[in-house]
Short mmCIF file of C-alpha atoms in Angstrom, two decimals:
data_model
loop_
_atom_site.label_atom_id
_atom_site.label_comp_id
_atom_site.label_asym_id
_atom_site.label_seq_id
_atom_site.Cartn_x
_atom_site.Cartn_y
_atom_site.Cartn_z
CA UNK A 1 -34.57 33.81 -13.90
CA UNK A 2 -32.23 31.01 -12.81
CA UNK A 3 -30.39 33.48 -10.57
CA UNK A 4 -33.66 34.63 -8.96
CA UNK A 5 -34.78 31.04 -8.49
CA UNK A 6 -31.49 30.19 -6.78
CA UNK A 7 -31.85 33.16 -4.42
CA UNK A 8 -35.41 32.16 -3.55
CA UNK A 9 -34.36 28.56 -2.91
CA UNK A 10 -31.44 29.68 -0.74
CA UNK A 11 -33.72 31.97 1.30
CA UNK A 12 -36.24 29.17 1.80
CA UNK A 13 -33.54 26.78 2.89
CA UNK A 14 -32.07 29.35 5.33
CA UNK A 15 -35.51 29.89 6.86
CA UNK A 16 -36.00 26.15 7.15
CA UNK A 17 -32.70 25.71 8.98
CA UNK A 18 -33.36 28.70 11.22
CA UNK A 19 -36.62 27.15 12.36
CA UNK A 20 -34.83 23.87 13.00
CA UNK A 21 -32.28 25.62 15.23
CA UNK A 22 -34.92 26.92 17.64
CA UNK A 23 -35.28 25.19 21.00
CA UNK A 24 -38.42 23.37 19.92
CA UNK A 25 -37.89 21.70 16.58
CA UNK A 26 -40.98 21.44 14.33
CA UNK A 27 -43.27 18.53 15.18
CA UNK A 28 -43.14 17.11 11.65
CA UNK A 29 -39.33 17.38 11.46
CA UNK A 30 -36.46 15.36 12.93
CA UNK A 31 -33.21 17.28 13.37
CA UNK A 32 -30.00 15.32 13.93
CA UNK A 33 -26.53 16.48 14.94
CA UNK A 34 -23.89 14.36 13.23
CA UNK A 35 -20.37 14.52 11.81
CA UNK A 36 -21.08 14.49 8.06
CA UNK A 37 -17.86 16.01 6.73
CA UNK A 38 -16.96 12.61 5.26
CA UNK A 39 -19.64 12.92 2.55
CA UNK A 40 -18.05 13.14 -0.90
CA UNK A 41 -21.18 12.66 -2.99
CA UNK A 42 -24.88 11.77 -2.82
CA UNK A 43 -24.58 9.82 -6.09
CA UNK A 44 -25.24 6.14 -5.26
CA UNK A 45 -22.61 5.13 -7.83
CA UNK A 46 -20.01 7.15 -5.92
CA UNK A 47 -20.99 7.45 -2.25
CA UNK A 48 -18.80 5.11 -0.22
CA UNK A 49 -18.26 6.88 3.09
CA UNK A 50 -20.35 6.10 6.17
CA UNK A 51 -22.42 9.30 6.11
CA UNK A 52 -22.90 9.39 2.34
CA UNK A 53 -24.09 5.79 2.24
CA UNK A 54 -26.61 6.55 5.00
CA UNK A 55 -28.14 9.35 2.96
CA UNK A 56 -28.28 7.21 -0.18
CA UNK A 57 -30.15 4.36 1.51
CA UNK A 58 -32.91 6.79 2.46
CA UNK A 59 -33.18 8.31 -1.03
CA UNK A 60 -33.18 5.19 -3.19
CA UNK A 61 -34.70 1.74 -3.38
CA UNK A 62 -32.80 -1.35 -4.57
CA UNK A 63 -33.86 -4.66 -6.07
CA UNK A 64 -33.09 -6.40 -2.78
CA UNK A 65 -32.96 -5.20 0.81
CA UNK A 66 -32.64 -6.68 4.31
CA UNK A 67 -35.16 -7.23 7.08
CA UNK A 68 -33.63 -5.91 10.31
CA UNK A 69 -36.38 -7.54 12.38
CA UNK A 70 -35.65 -10.98 10.91
CA UNK A 71 -31.91 -11.39 11.42
CA UNK A 72 -31.09 -9.31 8.32
CA UNK A 73 -32.86 -11.77 6.01
CA UNK A 74 -32.93 -10.88 2.32
CA UNK A 75 -36.26 -9.47 1.16
CA UNK A 76 -37.57 -8.03 -2.07
CA UNK A 77 -37.53 -4.27 -2.47
CA UNK A 78 -38.16 -3.11 -6.04
CA UNK A 79 -38.02 -6.78 -7.00
CA UNK A 80 -41.12 -8.46 -5.66
CA UNK A 81 -39.66 -11.87 -6.53
CA UNK A 82 -36.58 -13.49 -8.08
CA UNK A 83 -35.37 -16.86 -9.33
CA UNK A 84 -31.94 -18.35 -9.95
CA UNK A 85 -31.15 -20.60 -12.92
CA UNK A 86 -30.01 -24.19 -12.18
CA UNK A 87 -26.43 -23.34 -13.17
CA UNK A 88 -26.51 -20.35 -10.74
CA UNK A 89 -25.41 -17.94 -13.43
CA UNK A 90 -28.62 -16.08 -14.30
CA UNK A 91 -30.94 -14.25 -11.90
CA UNK A 92 -34.40 -13.18 -13.01
CA UNK A 93 -36.10 -10.33 -11.13
CA UNK A 94 -39.80 -9.48 -11.37
CA UNK A 95 -40.33 -5.82 -10.58
CA UNK A 96 -42.93 -4.53 -8.18
CA UNK A 97 -45.78 -2.98 -10.22
CA UNK A 98 -46.89 0.62 -9.81
CA UNK A 99 -43.68 2.05 -8.34
CA UNK A 100 -42.91 5.65 -9.27
CA UNK A 101 -39.80 7.74 -8.85
CA UNK A 102 -39.89 11.06 -7.01
CA UNK A 103 -40.29 12.76 -10.39
CA UNK A 104 -43.47 10.81 -11.10
CA UNK A 105 -41.77 8.70 -13.79
CA UNK A 106 -42.76 5.03 -13.54
CA UNK A 107 -40.13 2.42 -12.66
CA UNK A 108 -39.36 0.06 -15.55
CA UNK A 109 -36.77 -2.61 -16.29
CA UNK A 110 -34.95 -0.04 -18.45
CA UNK A 111 -34.19 1.97 -15.30
CA UNK A 112 -32.61 -1.10 -13.70
CA UNK A 113 -30.44 -1.79 -16.76
CA UNK A 114 -29.38 1.88 -16.92
CA UNK A 115 -28.56 1.95 -13.19
CA UNK A 116 -26.26 -1.08 -13.45
CA UNK A 117 -24.68 0.22 -16.66
CA UNK A 118 -24.12 3.62 -15.10
CA UNK A 119 -22.54 2.21 -11.90
CA UNK A 120 -20.05 -0.10 -13.63
CA UNK A 121 -19.18 2.43 -16.35
CA UNK A 122 -18.43 5.19 -13.85
CA UNK A 123 -16.71 2.55 -11.70
CA UNK A 124 -16.21 4.87 -8.74
CA UNK A 125 -15.06 3.61 -5.32
CA UNK A 126 -17.98 1.18 -4.72
CA UNK A 127 -18.04 -0.05 -8.33
CA UNK A 128 -16.10 -3.23 -7.55
CA UNK A 129 -19.12 -4.59 -5.67
CA UNK A 130 -20.76 -5.09 -9.08
CA UNK A 131 -17.73 -5.53 -11.34
CA UNK A 132 -16.55 -8.56 -9.35
CA UNK A 133 -19.42 -10.46 -11.01
CA UNK A 134 -18.07 -9.88 -14.51
CA UNK A 135 -19.99 -6.65 -15.17
CA UNK A 136 -18.09 -3.80 -16.79
CA UNK A 137 -18.72 -1.07 -19.34
CA UNK A 138 -18.09 -3.50 -22.21
CA UNK A 139 -20.14 -6.45 -20.93
CA UNK A 140 -22.93 -4.93 -18.88
CA UNK A 141 -25.54 -4.67 -21.64
CA UNK A 142 -24.94 -8.32 -22.52
CA UNK A 143 -25.18 -9.36 -18.88
CA UNK A 144 -28.05 -7.16 -17.64
CA UNK A 145 -31.14 -7.23 -19.84
CA UNK A 146 -34.72 -6.02 -19.79
CA UNK A 147 -36.89 -8.96 -20.82
CA UNK A 148 -39.96 -6.75 -20.68
CA UNK A 149 -40.96 -3.63 -18.74
CA UNK A 150 -41.29 -5.60 -15.51
CA UNK A 151 -38.58 -8.26 -15.83
CA UNK A 152 -34.79 -8.01 -15.63
CA UNK A 153 -32.14 -10.72 -15.91
CA UNK A 154 -28.57 -10.48 -14.59
CA UNK A 155 -25.97 -13.05 -15.67
CA UNK A 156 -22.84 -13.41 -13.53
CA UNK A 157 -19.43 -14.81 -14.51
CA UNK A 158 -19.26 -17.73 -12.03
CA UNK A 159 -21.73 -19.83 -10.02
CA UNK A 160 -21.33 -17.72 -6.89
CA UNK A 161 -23.27 -18.59 -3.76
CA UNK A 162 -26.63 -16.87 -4.42
CA UNK A 163 -26.63 -15.32 -0.96
CA UNK A 164 -23.33 -13.60 -1.79
CA UNK A 165 -24.60 -12.05 -5.02
CA UNK A 166 -27.94 -11.03 -3.53
CA UNK A 167 -26.30 -9.47 -0.47
CA UNK A 168 -24.17 -7.36 -2.78
CA UNK A 169 -27.37 -6.02 -4.34
CA UNK A 170 -28.31 -4.54 -0.95
CA UNK A 171 -25.38 -2.10 -1.16
CA UNK A 172 -25.82 1.54 -2.16
CA UNK A 173 -24.08 1.14 -5.52
CA UNK A 174 -26.96 -1.15 -6.59
CA UNK A 175 -29.57 1.58 -6.05
CA UNK A 176 -31.99 2.11 -8.92
CA UNK A 177 -32.03 5.62 -10.39
CA UNK A 178 -34.61 7.42 -12.50
CA UNK A 179 -32.94 7.05 -15.91
CA UNK A 180 -35.01 9.76 -17.62
CA UNK A 181 -34.24 12.33 -14.93
CA UNK A 182 -30.54 11.49 -14.73
CA UNK A 183 -30.11 11.58 -18.52
CA UNK A 184 -31.75 15.01 -18.55
CA UNK A 185 -29.04 16.24 -16.18
CA UNK A 186 -25.99 14.71 -17.87
CA UNK A 187 -23.09 16.98 -18.80
CA UNK A 188 -20.25 16.07 -21.11
CA UNK A 189 -20.90 12.35 -20.80
CA UNK A 190 -20.69 12.29 -16.98
CA UNK A 191 -23.79 10.08 -16.56
CA UNK A 192 -25.30 12.83 -14.40
CA UNK A 193 -22.60 12.39 -11.75
CA UNK A 194 -21.98 16.11 -11.31
CA UNK A 195 -25.68 16.78 -10.73
CA UNK A 196 -26.28 13.79 -8.46
CA UNK A 197 -23.48 14.80 -6.11
CA UNK A 198 -25.95 17.29 -4.61
CA UNK A 199 -29.36 16.01 -5.76
CA UNK A 200 -31.39 12.79 -5.93
CA UNK A 201 -33.22 10.76 -8.55
CA UNK A 202 -34.67 7.87 -6.61
CA UNK A 203 -37.92 6.28 -5.54
CA UNK A 204 -37.03 5.91 -1.84
CA UNK A 205 -38.55 7.19 1.38
CA UNK A 206 -37.05 10.67 1.04
CA UNK A 207 -35.84 13.09 -1.62
CA UNK A 208 -33.21 15.83 -1.36
CA UNK A 209 -34.62 19.23 -0.52
CA UNK A 210 -31.21 20.87 -0.20
CA UNK A 211 -27.64 19.83 0.58
CA UNK A 212 -24.75 22.05 1.62
CA UNK A 213 -21.50 20.06 1.89
CA UNK A 214 -19.93 20.13 5.35
CA UNK A 215 -22.96 22.00 6.71
CA UNK A 216 -26.24 20.10 6.49
CA UNK A 217 -28.70 18.25 4.33
CA UNK A 218 -32.49 18.43 4.36
CA UNK A 219 -34.73 15.65 3.04
CA UNK A 220 -38.47 15.76 2.30
CA UNK A 221 -40.70 12.72 2.64
CA UNK A 222 -41.82 10.88 -0.48
CA UNK A 223 -45.55 10.80 0.19
CA UNK A 224 -46.04 8.35 -2.69
CA UNK A 225 -43.46 5.81 -1.50
CA UNK A 226 -44.59 2.29 -2.32
CA UNK A 227 -44.22 1.26 1.35
CA UNK A 228 -46.38 4.15 2.52
CA UNK A 229 -45.51 7.73 3.42
CA UNK A 230 -42.68 8.05 6.00
CA UNK A 231 -43.77 8.92 9.53
CA UNK A 232 -41.78 12.16 9.57
CA UNK A 233 -42.20 14.73 6.81
CA UNK A 234 -38.70 16.17 6.95
CA UNK A 235 -35.24 15.08 8.11
CA UNK A 236 -32.52 17.67 8.70
CA UNK A 237 -28.99 16.53 9.52
CA UNK A 238 -26.60 19.25 10.68
CA UNK A 239 -22.83 18.85 10.67
CA UNK A 240 -21.72 19.31 14.28
CA UNK A 241 -18.09 18.30 14.58
CA UNK A 242 -17.64 18.52 18.34
CA UNK A 243 -19.31 15.95 20.58
CA UNK A 244 -19.58 18.57 23.34
CA UNK A 245 -21.63 20.80 21.03
CA UNK A 246 -23.87 17.86 20.09
CA UNK A 247 -24.52 17.28 23.78
CA UNK A 248 -25.54 20.88 24.42
CA UNK A 249 -27.84 20.91 21.39
CA UNK A 250 -29.70 17.75 22.35
CA UNK A 251 -29.98 18.77 26.01
CA UNK A 252 -31.51 22.13 25.03
CA UNK A 253 -33.84 20.53 22.48
CA UNK A 254 -32.23 22.32 19.52
CA UNK A 255 -31.80 18.90 17.92
CA UNK A 256 -33.83 15.75 18.39
CA UNK A 257 -30.99 13.23 18.03
CA UNK A 258 -27.24 13.54 18.71
CA UNK A 259 -25.27 10.83 17.00
CA UNK A 260 -21.74 10.96 18.42
CA UNK A 261 -21.46 11.70 22.12
CA UNK A 262 -18.27 10.45 23.75
CA UNK A 263 -18.14 7.86 26.54
CA UNK A 264 -17.87 10.54 29.24
CA UNK A 265 -20.71 12.58 27.75
CA UNK A 266 -22.95 9.53 27.55
CA UNK A 267 -22.33 8.95 31.25
CA UNK A 268 -22.93 12.62 32.02
CA UNK A 269 -26.37 12.76 30.34
CA UNK A 270 -27.53 9.31 31.48
CA UNK A 271 -29.61 10.84 34.31
CA UNK A 272 -31.27 13.50 32.17
CA UNK A 273 -35.02 12.68 32.29
CA UNK A 274 -35.58 14.24 28.86
CA UNK A 275 -33.10 11.99 27.06
CA UNK A 276 -32.71 8.32 26.23
CA UNK A 277 -30.24 6.16 24.32
CA UNK A 278 -30.64 4.05 21.20
CA UNK A 279 -27.82 1.70 20.33
CA UNK A 280 -27.00 -0.91 17.74
CA UNK A 281 -24.03 -3.09 16.91
CA UNK A 282 -22.30 -1.90 13.77
CA UNK A 283 -20.16 -4.14 11.60
CA UNK A 284 -17.16 -1.82 12.04
CA UNK A 285 -13.93 -3.50 13.17
CA UNK A 286 -11.26 -1.51 15.06
CA UNK A 287 -7.77 -2.87 14.41
CA UNK A 288 -4.04 -2.33 13.97
CA UNK A 289 -2.35 -3.03 10.64
CA UNK A 290 1.30 -4.12 10.93
CA UNK A 291 3.29 -3.45 7.75
CA UNK A 292 5.36 -6.50 6.83
CA UNK A 293 7.95 -4.25 5.17
CA UNK A 294 9.12 -3.44 8.70
CA UNK A 295 11.92 -5.84 9.70
CA UNK A 296 10.59 -6.26 13.22
CA UNK A 297 6.87 -6.55 12.44
CA UNK A 298 7.63 -9.18 9.78
CA UNK A 299 8.67 -11.62 12.53
CA UNK A 300 5.74 -13.91 13.47
CA UNK A 301 6.75 -13.88 17.14
CA UNK A 302 6.59 -10.07 17.20
CA UNK A 303 3.13 -10.04 15.60
CA UNK A 304 1.86 -12.43 18.25
CA UNK A 305 3.63 -10.57 21.07
CA UNK A 306 1.83 -7.35 20.16
CA UNK A 307 -1.49 -9.16 20.45
CA UNK A 308 -0.56 -10.15 24.02
CA UNK A 309 0.40 -6.55 24.83
CA UNK A 310 -3.08 -5.04 24.35
CA UNK A 311 -5.11 -4.46 27.51
CA UNK A 312 -8.40 -5.12 25.73
CA UNK A 313 -10.52 -5.10 28.88
CA UNK A 314 -8.88 -1.98 30.32
CA UNK A 315 -9.28 -0.01 27.08
CA UNK A 316 -12.90 -1.05 26.75
CA UNK A 317 -13.66 -0.15 30.36
CA UNK A 318 -11.79 3.15 30.54
CA UNK A 319 -11.83 4.54 26.99
CA UNK A 320 -14.50 3.04 24.73
CA UNK A 321 -17.18 1.73 27.09
CA UNK A 322 -20.66 1.90 25.49
CA UNK A 323 -19.09 2.69 22.10
CA UNK A 324 -17.06 -0.47 21.35
CA UNK A 325 -16.93 -4.03 22.63
CA UNK A 326 -13.97 -6.40 22.67
CA UNK A 327 -13.81 -8.43 19.46
CA UNK A 328 -10.79 -10.21 17.99
CA UNK A 329 -11.89 -11.65 14.63
CA UNK A 330 -12.30 -10.06 11.20
CA UNK A 331 -16.01 -10.92 10.85
CA UNK A 332 -18.31 -8.77 13.01
CA UNK A 333 -20.77 -10.54 15.28
CA UNK A 334 -24.06 -11.06 13.49
CA UNK A 335 -22.45 -12.04 10.18
CA UNK A 336 -22.55 -15.56 8.77
CA UNK A 337 -19.53 -17.47 10.10
CA UNK A 338 -18.65 -14.91 12.80
CA UNK A 339 -16.83 -16.30 15.85
CA UNK A 340 -16.65 -14.95 19.39
CA UNK A 341 -13.21 -16.39 20.24
CA UNK A 342 -11.02 -14.03 22.26
CA UNK A 343 -7.66 -15.84 22.41
CA UNK A 344 -5.67 -12.80 23.55
CA UNK A 345 -5.51 -10.68 26.68
CA UNK A 346 -2.78 -8.59 28.26
CA UNK A 347 0.04 -10.97 29.29
CA UNK A 348 3.41 -9.29 29.67
CA UNK A 349 5.29 -12.52 30.42
CA UNK A 350 4.09 -14.24 27.23
CA UNK A 351 4.89 -11.16 25.17
CA UNK A 352 8.43 -10.94 26.55
CA UNK A 353 8.97 -14.65 25.90
CA UNK A 354 7.93 -14.22 22.26
CA UNK A 355 10.11 -11.16 21.81
CA UNK A 356 13.08 -13.09 23.15
CA UNK A 357 12.38 -15.90 20.65
CA UNK A 358 12.42 -13.26 17.92
CA UNK A 359 15.86 -12.14 19.06
CA UNK A 360 14.49 -8.88 20.49
CA UNK A 361 14.62 -9.33 24.29
CA UNK A 362 15.07 -5.57 24.77
CA UNK A 363 12.28 -4.62 22.38
CA UNK A 364 12.55 -2.26 19.39
CA UNK A 365 11.33 1.11 18.10
CA UNK A 366 8.37 1.53 15.78
CA UNK A 367 5.91 4.25 14.62
CA UNK A 368 2.12 4.35 14.48
CA UNK A 369 0.08 6.69 12.27
CA UNK A 370 -2.90 7.92 14.25
CA UNK A 371 -5.85 10.04 13.13
CA UNK A 372 -6.16 12.97 15.55
CA UNK A 373 -9.62 12.11 16.87
CA UNK A 374 -10.94 10.20 19.84
CA UNK A 375 -10.90 7.38 20.67
CA UNK A 376 -8.03 6.74 18.20
CA UNK A 377 -5.59 9.00 20.09
CA UNK A 378 -6.50 7.66 23.54
CA UNK A 379 -6.19 4.04 22.42
CA UNK A 380 -2.82 4.72 20.80
CA UNK A 381 -1.54 6.28 24.01
CA UNK A 382 -2.77 3.28 26.02
CA UNK A 383 -0.91 0.95 23.64
CA UNK A 384 2.20 3.11 23.90
CA UNK A 385 2.18 2.67 27.68
CA UNK A 386 1.59 -1.08 27.70
CA UNK A 387 4.12 -1.81 24.94
CA UNK A 388 6.75 0.18 26.81
CA UNK A 389 6.60 -2.44 29.58
CA UNK A 390 8.06 -4.91 27.07
CA UNK A 391 10.72 -2.49 25.84
CA UNK A 392 8.85 -1.49 22.67
CA UNK A 393 9.22 2.23 22.00
CA UNK A 394 6.12 3.39 20.11
CA UNK A 395 6.25 6.79 18.43
CA UNK A 396 2.79 8.18 17.67
CA UNK A 397 2.59 10.18 14.43
CA UNK A 398 -0.62 12.26 14.48
CA UNK A 399 -2.45 13.37 11.34
CA UNK A 400 -5.89 13.94 9.89
CA UNK A 401 -7.85 11.15 8.28
CA UNK A 402 -6.69 11.97 4.76
CA UNK A 403 -3.02 12.07 5.75
CA UNK A 404 -3.01 8.80 7.65
CA UNK A 405 -5.12 6.99 5.08
CA UNK A 406 -2.99 8.19 2.15
CA UNK A 407 0.14 6.89 3.86
CA UNK A 408 -1.59 3.59 4.66
CA UNK A 409 -2.74 3.11 1.07
CA UNK A 410 0.83 3.76 -0.12
CA UNK A 411 2.19 1.10 2.29
CA UNK A 412 4.65 3.59 3.83
CA UNK A 413 3.45 3.15 7.42
CA UNK A 414 4.83 0.96 10.19
CA UNK A 415 1.57 0.54 12.10
CA UNK A 416 -1.84 1.96 11.18
CA UNK A 417 -4.71 2.22 13.66
CA UNK A 418 -8.18 2.43 12.21
CA UNK A 419 -11.63 1.10 11.54
CA UNK A 420 -13.04 -1.01 8.72
CA UNK A 421 -16.74 -1.23 7.88
CA UNK A 422 -18.55 -3.79 5.67
CA UNK A 423 -19.63 -2.82 2.17
CA UNK A 424 -22.57 -5.25 2.21
CA UNK A 425 -24.03 -7.77 4.65
CA UNK A 426 -22.16 -10.85 3.44
CA UNK A 427 -19.04 -12.25 5.16
CA UNK A 428 -16.99 -12.00 1.97
CA UNK A 429 -16.93 -8.22 2.35
CA UNK A 430 -14.48 -8.51 5.27
CA UNK A 431 -12.89 -11.84 4.34
CA UNK A 432 -11.88 -10.36 1.00
CA UNK A 433 -9.98 -7.44 2.50
CA UNK A 434 -8.45 -9.13 5.55
CA UNK A 435 -7.66 -12.54 4.02
CA UNK A 436 -7.05 -12.05 0.28
CA UNK A 437 -3.97 -10.66 -1.45
CA UNK A 438 -3.91 -11.71 -5.10
CA UNK A 439 -0.75 -9.79 -5.99
CA UNK A 440 1.63 -8.40 -3.38
CA UNK A 441 3.39 -6.18 -5.93
CA UNK A 442 3.10 -2.43 -6.14
CA UNK A 443 1.16 -2.78 -9.41
CA UNK A 444 -1.66 -4.85 -7.86
CA UNK A 445 -5.17 -4.10 -9.10
CA UNK A 446 -6.79 -5.33 -5.88
CA UNK A 447 -5.35 -3.41 -2.93
CA UNK A 448 -6.96 -5.04 0.07
CA UNK A 449 -5.97 -4.47 3.70
CA UNK A 450 -3.77 -7.57 3.44
CA UNK A 451 -2.04 -5.91 0.47
CA UNK A 452 -1.69 -2.60 2.31
CA UNK A 453 0.22 -4.44 5.04
CA UNK A 454 2.37 -6.31 2.47
CA UNK A 455 1.10 -9.69 3.68
CA UNK A 456 1.65 -12.30 0.95
CA UNK A 457 -0.84 -15.15 1.49
CA UNK A 458 -1.40 -17.23 -1.68
CA UNK A 459 -2.91 -20.25 0.11
CA UNK A 460 -5.29 -18.27 2.34
CA UNK A 461 -6.28 -16.24 -0.72
CA UNK A 462 -7.29 -19.42 -2.59
CA UNK A 463 -9.39 -20.70 0.30
CA UNK A 464 -11.13 -17.36 0.80
CA UNK A 465 -11.89 -16.90 -2.88
CA UNK A 466 -13.24 -20.44 -3.24
CA UNK A 467 -15.66 -19.97 -0.37
CA UNK A 468 -17.89 -17.55 -2.32
CA UNK A 469 -18.73 -20.46 -4.61
CA UNK A 470 -19.87 -22.71 -1.73
CA UNK A 471 -23.64 -23.21 -1.83
CA UNK A 472 -23.97 -25.06 1.46
CA UNK A 473 -24.45 -22.26 4.01
CA UNK A 474 -23.29 -24.36 6.96
CA UNK A 475 -20.10 -25.39 5.14
CA UNK A 476 -19.46 -21.83 4.08
CA UNK A 477 -19.84 -20.62 7.68
CA UNK A 478 -17.49 -23.35 8.94
CA UNK A 479 -14.78 -22.31 6.46
CA UNK A 480 -15.04 -18.71 7.65
CA UNK A 481 -14.69 -19.91 11.23
CA UNK A 482 -11.50 -21.83 10.40
CA UNK A 483 -10.13 -18.89 8.41
CA UNK A 484 -10.63 -16.48 11.28
CA UNK A 485 -8.94 -18.75 13.82
CA UNK A 486 -5.90 -19.14 11.59
CA UNK A 487 -5.98 -15.42 10.86
CA UNK A 488 -5.97 -14.60 14.57
CA UNK A 489 -2.75 -16.60 15.06
CA UNK A 490 -0.68 -15.57 12.05
CA UNK A 491 -1.96 -12.32 10.56
CA UNK A 492 -0.38 -8.86 10.84
CA UNK A 493 -3.68 -7.54 12.20
CA UNK A 494 -4.34 -6.86 15.86
CA UNK A 495 -8.14 -6.86 15.88
CA UNK A 496 -9.44 -5.34 19.09
CA UNK A 497 -13.02 -4.07 19.03
CA UNK A 498 -16.36 -3.95 17.24
CA UNK A 499 -18.25 -0.68 17.22
CA UNK A 500 -21.47 -0.03 19.07
CA UNK A 501 -23.20 3.07 17.73
CA UNK A 502 -25.10 5.03 20.37
CA UNK A 503 -27.51 7.86 19.64
CA UNK A 504 -28.82 10.22 22.30
CA UNK A 505 -32.36 11.35 21.57
CA UNK A 506 -35.16 13.38 23.10
CA UNK A 507 -37.77 11.22 24.80
CA UNK A 508 -40.51 12.30 22.40
CA UNK A 509 -38.66 10.58 19.54
CA UNK A 510 -39.47 6.93 18.75
CA UNK A 511 -38.62 4.15 16.29
CA UNK A 512 -35.08 5.24 15.38
CA UNK A 513 -33.26 1.96 14.83
CA UNK A 514 -29.50 1.71 14.25
CA UNK A 515 -28.72 -1.06 11.75
CA UNK A 516 -25.52 -3.10 11.36
CA UNK A 517 -24.24 -0.92 8.49
CA UNK A 518 -24.72 2.59 7.18
CA UNK A 519 -26.98 1.05 4.51
CA UNK A 520 -29.41 0.01 7.25
CA UNK A 521 -29.89 3.30 9.14
CA UNK A 522 -33.44 3.97 7.96
CA UNK A 523 -35.20 7.28 8.64
CA UNK A 524 -38.72 6.36 7.46
CA UNK A 525 -39.97 4.74 10.70
CA UNK A 526 -38.92 7.63 12.99
CA UNK A 527 -41.78 9.40 14.77
CA UNK A 528 -42.01 12.34 17.16
CA UNK A 529 -44.79 13.08 19.64
#
């Protein structure tokens, strides 16, 4: 019977996708073309890649969320209200009454406790977002408690700035799961992780209809969602790796939204009367990491010289226009404490002067690990050309994302080119990785980007860590401003751009809004005429 049921489900899913591939997609369905091969899991305790996090935020609700229309202000989601104790250690959440999971099971405080316990016990990639507050498999049931069916308390280890803790609760790992349903699908003590990789157990706007890794996922609307039924009954996202293929599909009407057209393709379709663009600033920072194990890159004059050898304006204009904007600080614009300072531009004379001070008037040779995708490759080649003018011989080592990232994490690179996205909408998410290195040894537990580049910064680490305890928002923002300006001068990071995500959609599609993070790409408001 199970075999027959699987065959029937597969046939239904195939028919569904076949209908979505026709030139006119169903009126009650939105079909997107997107690169989704980065998805590892749909389990909110495990999903930590851009595409996976986007799916999770549309399947699950959290205690706290953000209001995109009000400067990303914190708002209640499953928690209709909350209070903080005078010592800033205990948070009390009152749950919204009447909420039901997709299964029909009612939401209770027990589900919240289970969700936190599950996330910190599994402690997958995003687990640190919760464990940094003193929650782990041994302490969680003492720290997270159900006072009654509608009240939950969470006690943290230090008097963190409340905005910091609450912002962390907007991340996918803090999603609330249906404890009864997940427990029913546990195997060998895995907390339902194996099942949730492909399924869902939430209360959010959508539920998983079917998911085929590296192919597509289909979501059905939760008609009983506490915010009201989503405007579109079904969302289908197809994995389309090539931007050129995405363009053809959206031009023909085979998909409603194409998510990743290149700069040249965006220009090419800009006069198509059937298409329009939706864009939003993402919190993703594009940068170079300079490994301080390298004898040349360890020289402060060399680090600064490389910052003067980037043609920021030329790269933006000729390679990443519409997709990235020039940005030279570790906090993305829109975040508390973000600065817009751009102290560097291409200046060959200054770069040569600094190289001479470093004892390298004729330059040096160095390698860069580059993921074989655009615009990474094009930017690397532009840097190779501009650095050559100062005598720096840059060898580009191409590889796929896994290869380059594995080498970067092992600190065996010279220079790494890549992108970093925020884990939650609080400035500490980027400050922690760019400006904290608690232990520069190979045995470090916290392996931030500063650690990956072997940058030993005990004093900057102290300042950055202390700032999450600052309650005065203005003072906290000012410290981040000072940190970034110092970071720009001395760090082994050449920060170049901030991402602008652009979607190309059919003109009959409305209300698709691109948020600042993958957690804020919401499908529920999308409509189609």
